[in-house]
Every structure is written in C-alpha cells, then in structure tokens.
Amino acid sequence: MALAIFDLDETLIADDCSTLWSQEMVKLGWADGASYLPREQELMRQYAKGDLSMEEYMAYTLTPLVGRTPEEVEHVIEPFVEDVIEPIIYSDAMRCVARHRENGDRILVISASAHFLVSAIAARLNIEEVLAIDIAEQHGHYSGHTQGVLTYREGKVQRLEQWLHEQGETLEGAYFYSDSRNDLPLLQRVDNPHVVNPDPVLRQHAENAGWPILSWK
C-alpha cells in the first residue's frame, strides 16, 4: 500500500476551482464582476507563469467572504460543485483514483485552493483526505485571512511532511499527479511522479527526467 497524492485544479478537473468560484460569487452578488474578475484573472496569469504570490491572491479573492459564516458558504458550495464542477471532472482521473483505491493505496488531495472548496469537491470524488489552504474565522465568520502554511509550491511539501508525521506515514512508493510547474518541489520528492496535461515548463522537465506524461480527458 502506498500514498497516492493528487493535485486538484487542471489535474482532477478541467479548470481551476478558485476561478470558477470567483465567477460564482459574482453570480451570487457577493462580488462586482466588472472590477473583481479582471484582477482575479491577472493574478491567475501570474500563477500560470509561476510568479504568483499566493498570499496576495488569497487576500484578494477572500474579500467577498468577509463577515459570512461557514454555514452560509457551505449552503451555496454544494450546488456549485454539482452544477459547475461535476461536469468537468476528468473521467481518466476517476479511473486512476479507482485503480489506486483497488490497490489499497491511501488517497490524498493536496491543493492550493481554499479548504472549503477542495474538501467539497473531493467529497464528490469520494476522497476524504485533503490538504488545502485553511481559511481563518473570527467569531464564527470568515475574516478574509488564511491561517497556517499555504499549500502552494514549497508549502505543499511542508504541509505534507507535517501530515505524514501526524499520520505515521512515509513517502515510500508514493505517487503524485499534477499539471503545474508550481508543483515541481513535491513532484521531485515522490518515488512515482506523474504529470497530467502539463504546462510547457513541467512538460520539458518531465521529458528530461523521464517522468510519465498523461493526457487526461
């Protein structure tokens, strides 16, 4: 039995859940689309280039949630996942998860998106264990701030190592599936790195390293 780790955005699903959630918040009237979405897209372009400050992205995109309760957000997350996310889940990803499950592997999703999003999507995929960006609360309401180490770039490695220690697990024989150059620090730590529909930088690295390159649909 080994650990099978999956990135979420553009790996298990064919888009970025944070961007889709930003669009959903505009539809809900929680954010002004004319000003909010262009800035979100500019930050995502920085992500694609590997230049994003995740702290800056989260500070900006959490603004519409300030003062809202987790229950209020949870109420709209479920239909969002069903209507928006479920149609873009890669069938090949589901088959891969199923194979690992049949092999008795422990399955973990690790994502640089908000925990309330990632956990809801993972639950729809029948995956219980998640590491994602934790969102701070104050007096039972979202404060607009994150807490702890952000699961982004080297932060994914740091959070995973903490989780492994807590769980009494190791990375021996572990798999990691990702599409992004931002996940190179973790891909380089596992015994079985796999790249999925990779960006150009990650594809070149995978070719040089002889890593499997998967085309999921």
PDB file of C-alpha atoms in Angstrom:
ATOM      1  CA  MET A   1       0.000   0.000   0.000  1.00  0.00           C
ATOM      2  CA  ALA A   2       1.309   3.432  -0.964  1.00  0.00           C
ATOM      3  CA  LEU A   3       0.186   7.026  -0.819  1.00  0.00           C
ATOM      4  CA  ALA A   4      -1.474   8.367  -3.988  1.00  0.00           C
ATOM      5  CA  ILE A   5      -1.484  12.173  -3.964  1.00  0.00           C
ATOM      6  CA  PHE A   6      -3.449  14.270  -6.445  1.00  0.00           C
ATOM      7  CA  ASP A   7      -3.391  17.949  -7.260  1.00  0.00           C
ATOM      8  CA  LEU A   8      -6.917  19.200  -7.953  1.00  0.00           C
ATOM      9  CA  ASP A   9      -7.120  22.054 -10.451  1.00  0.00           C
ATOM     10  CA  GLU A  10      -6.356  21.092 -14.069  1.00  0.00           C
ATOM     11  CA  THR A  11      -5.450  17.617 -12.777  1.00  0.00           C
ATOM     12  CA  LEU A  12      -8.615  16.003 -11.439  1.00  0.00           C
ATOM     13  CA  ILE A  13     -10.827  18.666 -13.010  1.00  0.00           C
ATOM     14  CA  ALA A  14     -10.512  20.503 -16.324  1.00  0.00           C
ATOM     15  CA  ASP A  15     -10.350  24.022 -14.888  1.00  0.00           C
ATOM     16  CA  ASP A  16      -9.380  25.983 -11.794  1.00  0.00           C
ATOM     17  CA  CYS A  17     -11.948  25.760  -8.996  1.00  0.00           C
ATOM     18  CA  SER A  18     -10.846  29.060  -7.451  1.00  0.00           C
ATOM     19  CA  THR A  19     -11.528  30.935 -10.673  1.00  0.00           C
ATOM     20  CA  LEU A  20     -14.856  29.182 -11.141  1.00  0.00           C
ATOM     21  CA  TRP A  21     -15.767  30.006  -7.533  1.00  0.00           C
ATOM     22  CA  SER A  22     -14.872  33.662  -8.138  1.00  0.00           C
ATOM     23  CA  GLN A  23     -17.278  33.665 -11.073  1.00  0.00           C
ATOM     24  CA  GLU A  24     -19.899  32.022  -8.849  1.00  0.00           C
ATOM     25  CA  MET A  25     -19.512  34.728  -6.206  1.00  0.00           C
ATOM     26  CA  VAL A  26     -20.207  37.333  -8.865  1.00  0.00           C
ATOM     27  CA  LYS A  27     -23.361  35.444  -9.891  1.00  0.00           C
ATOM     28  CA  LEU A  28     -24.409  35.363  -6.235  1.00  0.00           C
ATOM     29  CA  GLY A  29     -23.947  39.115  -5.973  1.00  0.00           C
ATOM     30  CA  TRP A  30     -21.150  38.726  -3.454  1.00  0.00           C
ATOM     31  CA  ALA A  31     -18.625  40.476  -5.729  1.00  0.00           C
ATOM     32  CA  ASP A  32     -18.744  43.053  -8.507  1.00  0.00           C
ATOM     33  CA  GLY A  33     -17.781  41.295 -11.719  1.00  0.00           C
ATOM     34  CA  ALA A  34     -16.600  44.433 -13.531  1.00  0.00           C
ATOM     35  CA  SER A  35     -13.811  45.025 -11.033  1.00  0.00           C
ATOM     36  CA  TYR A  36     -13.359  41.699  -9.273  1.00  0.00           C
ATOM     37  CA  LEU A  37     -12.903  39.238 -12.137  1.00  0.00           C
ATOM     38  CA  PRO A  38     -10.278  41.142 -14.206  1.00  0.00           C
ATOM     39  CA  ARG A  39      -7.975  41.341 -11.186  1.00  0.00           C
ATOM     40  CA  GLU A  40      -8.550  37.667 -10.379  1.00  0.00           C
ATOM     41  CA  GLN A  41      -7.606  36.749 -13.949  1.00  0.00           C
ATOM     42  CA  GLU A  42      -4.468  38.856 -13.804  1.00  0.00           C
ATOM     43  CA  LEU A  43      -3.403  37.036 -10.643  1.00  0.00           C
ATOM     44  CA  MET A  44      -4.116  33.685 -12.310  1.00  0.00           C
ATOM     45  CA  ARG A  45      -1.908  34.660 -15.250  1.00  0.00           C
ATOM     46  CA  GLN A  46       0.863  35.183 -12.710  1.00  0.00           C
ATOM     47  CA  TYR A  47       0.131  31.697 -11.347  1.00  0.00           C
ATOM     48  CA  ALA A  48       0.463  30.184 -14.818  1.00  0.00           C
ATOM     49  CA  LYS A  49       3.890  31.801 -15.143  1.00  0.00           C
ATOM     50  CA  GLY A  50       4.969  30.599 -11.700  1.00  0.00           C
ATOM     51  CA  ASP A  51       5.162  34.178 -10.389  1.00  0.00           C
ATOM     52  CA  LEU A  52       2.088  34.365  -8.165  1.00  0.00           C
ATOM     53  CA  SER A  53       2.145  35.492  -4.566  1.00  0.00           C
ATOM     54  CA  MET A  54      -0.466  33.119  -3.143  1.00  0.00           C
ATOM     55  CA  GLU A  55      -0.811  35.390  -0.124  1.00  0.00           C
ATOM     56  CA  GLU A  56      -1.855  38.218  -2.445  1.00  0.00           C
ATOM     57  CA  TYR A  57      -4.273  36.011  -4.383  1.00  0.00           C
ATOM     58  CA  MET A  58      -5.984  34.707  -1.281  1.00  0.00           C
ATOM     59  CA  ALA A  59      -6.217  38.137   0.349  1.00  0.00           C
ATOM     60  CA  TYR A  60      -7.951  39.458  -2.749  1.00  0.00           C
ATOM     61  CA  THR A  61     -10.267  36.548  -3.510  1.00  0.00           C
ATOM     62  CA  LEU A  62     -11.398  36.095   0.110  1.00  0.00           C
ATOM     63  CA  THR A  63     -12.702  39.661   0.319  1.00  0.00           C
ATOM     64  CA  PRO A  64     -16.295  38.717  -0.692  1.00  0.00           C
ATOM     65  CA  LEU A  65     -16.438  36.196   2.158  1.00  0.00           C
ATOM     66  CA  VAL A  66     -15.573  38.603   4.964  1.00  0.00           C
ATOM     67  CA  GLY A  67     -18.349  38.507   7.542  1.00  0.00           C
ATOM     68  CA  ARG A  68     -20.046  35.454   6.046  1.00  0.00           C
ATOM     69  CA  THR A  69     -20.449  32.294   8.079  1.00  0.00           C
ATOM     70  CA  PRO A  70     -19.086  28.907   7.001  1.00  0.00           C
ATOM     71  CA  GLU A  71     -22.690  27.653   7.016  1.00  0.00           C
ATOM     72  CA  GLU A  72     -23.738  30.361   4.559  1.00  0.00           C
ATOM     73  CA  VAL A  73     -20.883  29.459   2.231  1.00  0.00           C
ATOM     74  CA  GLU A  74     -21.482  25.728   2.595  1.00  0.00           C
ATOM     75  CA  HIS A  75     -25.110  26.238   1.576  1.00  0.00           C
ATOM     76  CA  VAL A  76     -24.052  27.502  -1.869  1.00  0.00           C
ATOM     77  CA  ILE A  77     -20.941  25.322  -2.305  1.00  0.00           C
ATOM     78  CA  GLU A  78     -22.914  22.096  -2.683  1.00  0.00           C
ATOM     79  CA  PRO A  79     -24.963  23.220  -5.726  1.00  0.00           C
ATOM     80  CA  PHE A  80     -21.840  24.908  -7.143  1.00  0.00           C
ATOM     81  CA  VAL A  81     -19.940  21.610  -7.023  1.00  0.00           C
ATOM     82  CA  GLU A  82     -22.868  19.720  -8.525  1.00  0.00           C
ATOM     83  CA  ASP A  83     -23.628  22.175 -11.335  1.00  0.00           C
ATOM     84  CA  VAL A  84     -20.203  23.597 -12.203  1.00  0.00           C
ATOM     85  CA  ILE A  85     -17.519  21.168 -11.044  1.00  0.00           C
ATOM     86  CA  GLU A  86     -19.043  17.743 -11.607  1.00  0.00           C
ATOM     87  CA  PRO A  87     -19.316  18.158 -15.416  1.00  0.00           C
ATOM     88  CA  ILE A  88     -15.595  18.949 -15.702  1.00  0.00           C
ATOM     89  CA  ILE A  89     -14.204  16.042 -13.682  1.00  0.00           C
ATOM     90  CA  TYR A  90     -11.799  14.082 -15.865  1.00  0.00           C
ATOM     91  CA  SER A  91     -13.030  10.533 -16.466  1.00  0.00           C
ATOM     92  CA  ASP A  92      -9.418   9.389 -16.753  1.00  0.00           C
ATOM     93  CA  ALA A  93      -8.738  10.900 -13.330  1.00  0.00           C
ATOM     94  CA  MET A  94     -11.608   8.933 -11.835  1.00  0.00           C
ATOM     95  CA  ARG A  95     -10.276   5.729 -13.356  1.00  0.00           C
ATOM     96  CA  CYS A  96      -6.837   6.443 -11.911  1.00  0.00           C
ATOM     97  CA  VAL A  97      -8.260   7.120  -8.452  1.00  0.00           C
ATOM     98  CA  ALA A  98     -10.275   3.900  -8.703  1.00  0.00           C
ATOM     99  CA  ARG A  99      -7.153   1.893  -9.591  1.00  0.00           C
ATOM    100  CA  HIS A 100      -5.295   3.238  -6.574  1.00  0.00           C
ATOM    101  CA  ARG A 101      -8.278   2.509  -4.370  1.00  0.00           C
ATOM    102  CA  GLU A 102      -8.431  -1.067  -5.675  1.00  0.00           C
ATOM    103  CA  ASN A 103      -4.724  -1.441  -4.900  1.00  0.00           C
ATOM    104  CA  GLY A 104      -5.379  -0.408  -1.320  1.00  0.00           C
ATOM    105  CA  ASP A 105      -3.482   2.872  -1.657  1.00  0.00           C
ATOM    106  CA  ARG A 106      -4.266   5.819   0.602  1.00  0.00           C
ATOM    107  CA  ILE A 107      -5.620   8.729  -1.437  1.00  0.00           C
ATOM    108  CA  LEU A 108      -4.928  12.367  -0.628  1.00  0.00           C
ATOM    109  CA  VAL A 109      -5.803  15.565  -2.486  1.00  0.00           C
ATOM    110  CA  ILE A 110      -3.421  18.477  -1.939  1.00  0.00           C
ATOM    111  CA  SER A 111      -4.393  21.785  -3.490  1.00  0.00           C
ATOM    112  CA  ALA A 112      -3.530  25.475  -3.443  1.00  0.00           C
ATOM    113  CA  SER A 113      -7.226  26.353  -3.244  1.00  0.00           C
ATOM    114  CA  ALA A 114      -9.373  27.114  -0.212  1.00  0.00           C
ATOM    115  CA  HIS A 115     -10.124  24.144   2.021  1.00  0.00           C
ATOM    116  CA  PHE A 116     -13.886  24.640   1.915  1.00  0.00           C
ATOM    117  CA  LEU A 117     -13.759  24.319  -1.877  1.00  0.00           C
ATOM    118  CA  VAL A 118     -11.305  21.444  -2.082  1.00  0.00           C
ATOM    119  CA  SER A 119     -12.977  19.354   0.586  1.00  0.00           C
ATOM    120  CA  ALA A 120     -16.405  19.727  -1.051  1.00  0.00           C
ATOM    121  CA  ILE A 121     -15.042  18.709  -4.453  1.00  0.00           C
ATOM    122  CA  ALA A 122     -13.009  15.834  -3.013  1.00  0.00           C
ATOM    123  CA  ALA A 123     -16.105  14.562  -1.217  1.00  0.00           C
ATOM    124  CA  ARG A 124     -17.887  14.425  -4.578  1.00  0.00           C
ATOM    125  CA  LEU A 125     -14.976  12.262  -5.781  1.00  0.00           C
ATOM    126  CA  ASN A 126     -15.337  10.041  -2.701  1.00  0.00           C
ATOM    127  CA  ILE A 127     -11.972  11.222  -1.375  1.00  0.00           C
ATOM    128  CA  GLU A 128     -11.954  12.075   2.315  1.00  0.00           C
ATOM    129  CA  GLU A 129      -8.404  13.245   2.986  1.00  0.00           C
ATOM    130  CA  VAL A 130      -7.472  16.752   1.904  1.00  0.00           C
ATOM    131  CA  LEU A 131      -4.715  19.294   2.447  1.00  0.00           C
ATOM    132  CA  ALA A 132      -5.608  22.778   1.232  1.00  0.00           C
ATOM    133  CA  ILE A 133      -5.411  26.443   2.227  1.00  0.00           C
ATOM    134  CA  ASP A 134      -7.069  26.908   5.595  1.00  0.00           C
ATOM    135  CA  ILE A 135      -9.311  29.944   5.965  1.00  0.00           C
ATOM    136  CA  ALA A 136      -9.397  31.823   9.267  1.00  0.00           C
ATOM    137  CA  GLU A 137     -12.576  32.559  11.183  1.00  0.00           C
ATOM    138  CA  GLN A 138     -13.337  35.227  13.752  1.00  0.00           C
ATOM    139  CA  HIS A 139     -16.392  34.970  15.991  1.00  0.00           C
ATOM    140  CA  GLY A 140     -17.911  32.335  13.702  1.00  0.00           C
ATOM    141  CA  HIS A 141     -17.422  34.347  10.492  1.00  0.00           C
ATOM    142  CA  TYR A 142     -14.752  34.272   7.797  1.00  0.00           C
ATOM    143  CA  SER A 143     -12.207  37.005   8.466  1.00  0.00           C
ATOM    144  CA  GLY A 144     -10.755  37.230   4.961  1.00  0.00           C
ATOM    145  CA  HIS A 145      -7.434  35.814   6.117  1.00  0.00           C
ATOM    146  CA  THR A 146      -5.699  32.468   5.747  1.00  0.00           C
ATOM    147  CA  GLN A 147      -4.050  30.539   8.556  1.00  0.00           C
ATOM    148  CA  GLY A 148      -1.050  28.277   8.700  1.00  0.00           C
ATOM    149  CA  VAL A 149       1.308  27.339   5.889  1.00  0.00           C
ATOM    150  CA  LEU A 150      -0.281  27.780   2.468  1.00  0.00           C
ATOM    151  CA  THR A 151      -0.361  24.597   0.365  1.00  0.00           C
ATOM    152  CA  TYR A 152       1.438  26.232  -2.567  1.00  0.00           C
ATOM    153  CA  ARG A 153       4.793  25.352  -4.121  1.00  0.00           C
ATOM    154  CA  GLU A 154       7.221  24.512  -1.266  1.00  0.00           C
ATOM    155  CA  GLY A 155       4.317  24.983   1.146  1.00  0.00           C
ATOM    156  CA  LYS A 156       2.754  21.797  -0.218  1.00  0.00           C
ATOM    157  CA  VAL A 157       5.872  19.884   0.761  1.00  0.00           C
ATOM    158  CA  GLN A 158       5.931  21.476   4.212  1.00  0.00           C
ATOM    159  CA  ARG A 159       2.259  20.746   4.914  1.00  0.00           C
ATOM    160  CA  LEU A 160       2.588  17.206   3.553  1.00  0.00           C
ATOM    161  CA  GLU A 161       5.611  16.478   5.746  1.00  0.00           C
ATOM    162  CA  GLN A 162       3.656  17.702   8.770  1.00  0.00           C
ATOM    163  CA  TRP A 163       0.714  15.476   7.774  1.00  0.00           C
ATOM    164  CA  LEU A 164       2.977  12.461   7.244  1.00  0.00           C
ATOM    165  CA  HIS A 165       4.435  12.930  10.713  1.00  0.00           C
ATOM    166  CA  GLU A 166       0.980  13.229  12.284  1.00  0.00           C
ATOM    167  CA  GLN A 167      -0.314  10.184  10.406  1.00  0.00           C
ATOM    168  CA  GLY A 168       2.744   7.992  10.890  1.00  0.00           C
ATOM    169  CA  GLU A 169       3.052   7.757   7.083  1.00  0.00           C
ATOM    170  CA  THR A 170       6.031   7.960   4.732  1.00  0.00           C
ATOM    171  CA  LEU A 171       6.544   8.856   1.088  1.00  0.00           C
ATOM    172  CA  GLU A 172       7.991   5.429   0.309  1.00  0.00           C
ATOM    173  CA  GLY A 173       6.499   4.341  -3.013  1.00  0.00           C
ATOM    174  CA  ALA A 174       4.256   7.435  -3.137  1.00  0.00           C
ATOM    175  CA  TYR A 175       2.630   8.756  -6.305  1.00  0.00           C
ATOM    176  CA  PHE A 176       1.886  12.394  -7.098  1.00  0.00           C
ATOM    177  CA  TYR A 177      -0.143  13.619 -10.070  1.00  0.00           C
ATOM    178  CA  SER A 178      -0.044  17.274 -11.142  1.00  0.00           C
ATOM    179  CA  ASP A 179      -0.290  19.561 -14.164  1.00  0.00           C
ATOM    180  CA  SER A 180       1.704  22.534 -12.892  1.00  0.00           C
ATOM    181  CA  ARG A 181       5.282  23.732 -12.711  1.00  0.00           C
ATOM    182  CA  ASN A 182       4.340  25.105  -9.298  1.00  0.00           C
ATOM    183  CA  ASP A 183       4.240  21.508  -8.029  1.00  0.00           C
ATOM    184  CA  LEU A 184       7.800  20.632  -9.018  1.00  0.00           C
ATOM    185  CA  PRO A 185       9.001  20.769  -5.386  1.00  0.00           C
ATOM    186  CA  LEU A 186       6.600  17.954  -4.456  1.00  0.00           C
ATOM    187  CA  LEU A 187       6.926  16.021  -7.714  1.00  0.00           C
ATOM    188  CA  GLN A 188      10.663  15.815  -7.059  1.00  0.00           C
ATOM    189  CA  ARG A 189      10.067  14.344  -3.599  1.00  0.00           C
ATOM    190  CA  VAL A 190       7.979  11.292  -4.509  1.00  0.00           C
ATOM    191  CA  ASP A 191       9.090   7.953  -5.949  1.00  0.00           C
ATOM    192  CA  ASN A 192       6.422   7.981  -8.675  1.00  0.00           C
ATOM    193  CA  PRO A 193       5.847  11.451 -10.127  1.00  0.00           C
ATOM    194  CA  HIS A 194       3.273  11.678 -12.925  1.00  0.00           C
ATOM    195  CA  VAL A 195       2.460  14.824 -14.882  1.00  0.00           C
ATOM    196  CA  VAL A 196      -1.055  15.328 -16.223  1.00  0.00           C
ATOM    197  CA  ASN A 197      -1.753  17.609 -19.211  1.00  0.00           C
ATOM    198  CA  PRO A 198       1.350  19.539 -18.108  1.00  0.00           C
ATOM    199  CA  ASP A 199       2.167  23.170 -18.727  1.00  0.00           C
ATOM    200  CA  PRO A 200       5.180  23.701 -21.058  1.00  0.00           C
ATOM    201  CA  VAL A 201       7.738  24.108 -18.284  1.00  0.00           C
ATOM    202  CA  LEU A 202       6.574  20.989 -16.464  1.00  0.00           C
ATOM    203  CA  ARG A 203       6.394  19.009 -19.709  1.00  0.00           C
ATOM    204  CA  GLN A 204      10.003  19.845 -20.524  1.00  0.00           C
ATOM    205  CA  HIS A 205      11.110  18.891 -17.022  1.00  0.00           C
ATOM    206  CA  ALA A 206       9.170  15.620 -17.198  1.00  0.00           C
ATOM    207  CA  GLU A 207      10.676  14.742 -20.569  1.00  0.00           C
ATOM    208  CA  ASN A 208      14.178  15.428 -19.266  1.00  0.00           C
ATOM    209  CA  ALA A 209      13.550  13.406 -16.113  1.00  0.00           C
ATOM    210  CA  GLY A 210      11.763  10.541 -17.863  1.00  0.00           C
ATOM    211  CA  TRP A 211       8.573  11.004 -15.860  1.00  0.00           C
ATOM    212  CA  PRO A 212       5.288   9.590 -17.219  1.00  0.00           C
ATOM    213  CA  ILE A 213       3.242  12.219 -19.078  1.00  0.00           C
ATOM    214  CA  LEU A 214      -0.500  11.573 -19.008  1.00  0.00           C
ATOM    215  CA  SER A 215      -3.202  13.092 -21.213  1.00  0.00           C
ATOM    216  CA  TRP A 216      -6.420  13.013 -19.233  1.00  0.00           C
ATOM    217  CA  LYS A 217      -9.866  13.775 -20.572  1.00  0.00           C
TER     218      LYS A 217
END
